[in-house]
XYZ file of C-alpha atoms in Angstrom:
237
model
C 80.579 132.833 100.640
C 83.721 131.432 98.720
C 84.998 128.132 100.427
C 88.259 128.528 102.329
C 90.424 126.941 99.856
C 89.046 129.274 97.216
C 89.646 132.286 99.210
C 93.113 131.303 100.041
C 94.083 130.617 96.678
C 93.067 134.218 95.554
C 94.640 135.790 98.539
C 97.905 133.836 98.030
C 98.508 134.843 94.468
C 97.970 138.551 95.172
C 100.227 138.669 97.956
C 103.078 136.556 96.386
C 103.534 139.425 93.875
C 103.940 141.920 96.424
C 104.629 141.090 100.070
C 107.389 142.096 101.741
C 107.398 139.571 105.647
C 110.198 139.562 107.760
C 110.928 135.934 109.195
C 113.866 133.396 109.140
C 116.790 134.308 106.655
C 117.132 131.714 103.767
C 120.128 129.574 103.678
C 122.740 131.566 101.671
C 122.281 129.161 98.614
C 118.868 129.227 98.174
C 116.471 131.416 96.016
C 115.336 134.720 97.820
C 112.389 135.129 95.549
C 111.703 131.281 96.456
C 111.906 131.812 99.930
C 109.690 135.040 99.972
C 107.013 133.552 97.747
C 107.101 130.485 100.511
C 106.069 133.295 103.440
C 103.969 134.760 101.302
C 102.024 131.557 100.960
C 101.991 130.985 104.205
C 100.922 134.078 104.982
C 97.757 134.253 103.284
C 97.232 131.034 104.223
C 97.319 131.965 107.492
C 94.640 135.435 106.752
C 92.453 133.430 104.445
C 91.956 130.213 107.326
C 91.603 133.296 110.623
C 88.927 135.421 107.962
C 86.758 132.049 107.386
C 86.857 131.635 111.241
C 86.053 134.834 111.902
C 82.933 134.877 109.634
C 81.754 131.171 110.645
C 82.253 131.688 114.653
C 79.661 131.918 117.216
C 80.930 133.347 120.294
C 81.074 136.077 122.472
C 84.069 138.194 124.012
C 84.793 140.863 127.068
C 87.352 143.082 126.229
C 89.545 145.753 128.040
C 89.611 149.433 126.476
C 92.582 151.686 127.092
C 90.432 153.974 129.018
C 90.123 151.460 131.690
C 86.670 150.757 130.641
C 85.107 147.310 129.395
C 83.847 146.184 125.887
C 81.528 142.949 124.570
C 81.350 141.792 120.821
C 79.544 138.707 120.082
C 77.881 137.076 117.205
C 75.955 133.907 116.030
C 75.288 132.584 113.142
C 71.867 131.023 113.040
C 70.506 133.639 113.081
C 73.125 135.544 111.595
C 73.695 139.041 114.072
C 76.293 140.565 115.745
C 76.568 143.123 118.542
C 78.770 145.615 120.066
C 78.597 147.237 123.487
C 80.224 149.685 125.397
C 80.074 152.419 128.271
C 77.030 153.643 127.181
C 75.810 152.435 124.025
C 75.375 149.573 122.247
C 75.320 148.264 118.296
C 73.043 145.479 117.310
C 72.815 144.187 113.700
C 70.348 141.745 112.230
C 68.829 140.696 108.980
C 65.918 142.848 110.373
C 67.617 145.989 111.831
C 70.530 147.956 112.424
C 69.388 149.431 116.319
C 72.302 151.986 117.750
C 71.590 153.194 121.935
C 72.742 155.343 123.637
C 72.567 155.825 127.173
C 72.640 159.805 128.857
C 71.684 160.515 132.375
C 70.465 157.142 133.014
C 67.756 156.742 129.925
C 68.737 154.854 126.623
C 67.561 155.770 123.830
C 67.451 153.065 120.794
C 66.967 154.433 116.839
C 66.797 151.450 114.696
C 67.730 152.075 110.644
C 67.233 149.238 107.779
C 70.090 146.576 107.690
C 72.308 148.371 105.044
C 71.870 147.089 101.428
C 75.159 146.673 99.394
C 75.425 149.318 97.136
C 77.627 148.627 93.473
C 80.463 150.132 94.826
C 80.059 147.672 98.208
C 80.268 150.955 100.188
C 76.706 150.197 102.273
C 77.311 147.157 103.768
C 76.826 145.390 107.398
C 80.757 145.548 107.378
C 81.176 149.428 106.587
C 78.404 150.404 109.469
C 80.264 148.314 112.504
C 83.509 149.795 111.326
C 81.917 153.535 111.041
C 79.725 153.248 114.271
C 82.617 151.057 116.650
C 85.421 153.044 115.445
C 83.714 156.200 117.720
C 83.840 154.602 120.671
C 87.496 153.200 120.488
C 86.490 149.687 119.257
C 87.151 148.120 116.231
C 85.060 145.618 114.159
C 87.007 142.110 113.784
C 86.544 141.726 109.840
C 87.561 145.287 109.723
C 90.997 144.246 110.811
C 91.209 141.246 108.806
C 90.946 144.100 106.148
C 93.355 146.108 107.493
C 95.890 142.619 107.701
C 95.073 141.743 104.220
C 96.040 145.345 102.752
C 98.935 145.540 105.389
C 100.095 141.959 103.341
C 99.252 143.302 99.572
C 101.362 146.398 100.623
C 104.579 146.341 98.905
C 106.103 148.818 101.492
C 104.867 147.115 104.214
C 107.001 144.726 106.741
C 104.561 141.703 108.729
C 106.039 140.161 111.222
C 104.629 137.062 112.942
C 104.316 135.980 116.463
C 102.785 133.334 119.100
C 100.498 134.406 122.484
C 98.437 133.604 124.457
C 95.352 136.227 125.311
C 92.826 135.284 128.329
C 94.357 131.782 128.397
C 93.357 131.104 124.645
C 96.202 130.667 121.666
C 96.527 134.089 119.535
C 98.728 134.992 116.439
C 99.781 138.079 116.863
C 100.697 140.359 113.455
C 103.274 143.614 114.075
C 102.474 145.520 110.467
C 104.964 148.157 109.876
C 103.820 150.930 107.662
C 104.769 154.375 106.019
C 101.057 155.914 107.487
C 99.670 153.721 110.059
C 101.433 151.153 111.933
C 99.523 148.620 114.482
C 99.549 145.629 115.795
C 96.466 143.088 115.787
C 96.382 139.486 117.600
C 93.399 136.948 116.363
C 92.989 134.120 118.584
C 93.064 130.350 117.295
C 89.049 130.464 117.047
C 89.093 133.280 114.932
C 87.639 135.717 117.311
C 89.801 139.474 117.512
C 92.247 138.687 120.677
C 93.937 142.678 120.492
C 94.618 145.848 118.692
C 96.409 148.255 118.927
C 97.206 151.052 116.093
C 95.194 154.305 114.688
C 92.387 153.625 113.013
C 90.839 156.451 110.395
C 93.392 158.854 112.588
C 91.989 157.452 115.870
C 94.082 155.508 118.497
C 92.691 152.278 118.964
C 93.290 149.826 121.782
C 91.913 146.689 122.996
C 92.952 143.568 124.968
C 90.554 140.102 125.024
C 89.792 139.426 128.959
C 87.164 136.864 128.217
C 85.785 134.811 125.677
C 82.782 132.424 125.374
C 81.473 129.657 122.911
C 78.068 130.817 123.487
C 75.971 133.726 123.320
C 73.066 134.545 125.404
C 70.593 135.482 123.847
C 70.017 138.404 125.994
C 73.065 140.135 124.198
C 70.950 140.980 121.508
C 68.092 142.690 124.033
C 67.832 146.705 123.892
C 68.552 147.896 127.870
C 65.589 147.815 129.793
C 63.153 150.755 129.965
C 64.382 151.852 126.889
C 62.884 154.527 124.304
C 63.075 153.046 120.919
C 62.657 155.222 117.422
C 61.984 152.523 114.272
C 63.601 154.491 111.779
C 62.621 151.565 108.943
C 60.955 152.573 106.166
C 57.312 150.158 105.793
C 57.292 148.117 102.751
């Protein structure tokens, strides 16, 4: 993985040429383009530190779905998995597997694929699978809207404006993108973990609000429900 500095160097030169980020005015004498390249900056410093927090945290988080219902995403690093549940289902991805349940009339039933491999066009990854599998049941994967931050900022047409929360008593920047197609509104906490969304995603209306979050994840998190039936869809090699 490219180190943070790295990453934010990269980010910051791509968004300098065309961000447009509401904030304070510039004193009347000053350079425009000056002060807009400054926000810029500090913009994707701001995306490049959150997306190296997000990939590097261990930690797991209740959230509140606008249906009223509840959601958990967690992850660790050694080993590297993450998981997703949900009324009914639940996502679990590993070096090892990619295992999707889903529960009906009481019985789960658990189908685990091959962890994606990366394909040249980077269309088959671990990344591409949360977003296409979460996105169904009205979640949304957190690197997936670090994405959807970092095109909002490379978007010429775009407005970003910044803002300070606080989401289930933890610190949060909170991002209000204005766009032509799809406007939304994501908070990330201080940690790096997702603290809210809310927008359309792929069409879809999305929305989420952080109600808990933990340093630590039990291991149990990563367990398919009890009693379960369980199709290995791996190939043998």
């Amino acid at each position: 993985m490219p180190s943070a500095s790295t990453t934010r160097r990269v980010l910051a030169v791509s968004v300098i040429a065309s961000l447009t980020l509401t904030g304070c005015q510039a004193p009347d004498d000053a350079d425009p383009a000056l002060g807009q390249a400054d926000r810029a900056l500090d913009l994707a410093d701001d995306l490049a530190s959150l997306l190296n927090r997000t990939m590097e945290l261990t930690y797991s988080a209740d959230y509140l779905l606008a249906s009223g219902q509840t959601a958990t995403i967690a992850q660790t690093q050694d080993p590297a998995r993450s998981t997703y549940s949900w009324p009914g289902g639940r996502l679990i991805v590993t070096w090892r597997a990619t295992t999707h349940c889903e529960t009906a009339a009481g019985r789960a039933t658990c189908t685990l694929k091959a962890p994606p491999v990366p394909d040249v066009l980077n269309t088959n990854t671990p990344m591409t699978v949360l977003h296409a599998e979460t996105k169904r049941r009205g979640l949304v994967a957190p690197l997936f809207v670090m994405q959807m931050l970092t095109d909002a900022a490379l978007d010429p047409d775009a407005v970003v404006t910044r803002r300070s929360t606080t989401l289930a008593g933890h610190r949060a920047t909170c991002f209000d993108v204005r766009r032509s197609a799809d406007d939304f509104t994501a908070c990330m906490t201080a940690e790096g973990a997702l603290g809210s969304f809310s927008g359309q995603v792929d069409g879809k209306p999305v929305e989420l609000t952080l109600t808990r979050y933990h340093e630590t994840v039990d291991d149990s998190a990563f367990d398919l429900p009890a009693g379960a039936a369980v199709v290995d869809g791996r190939t043998a090699t």
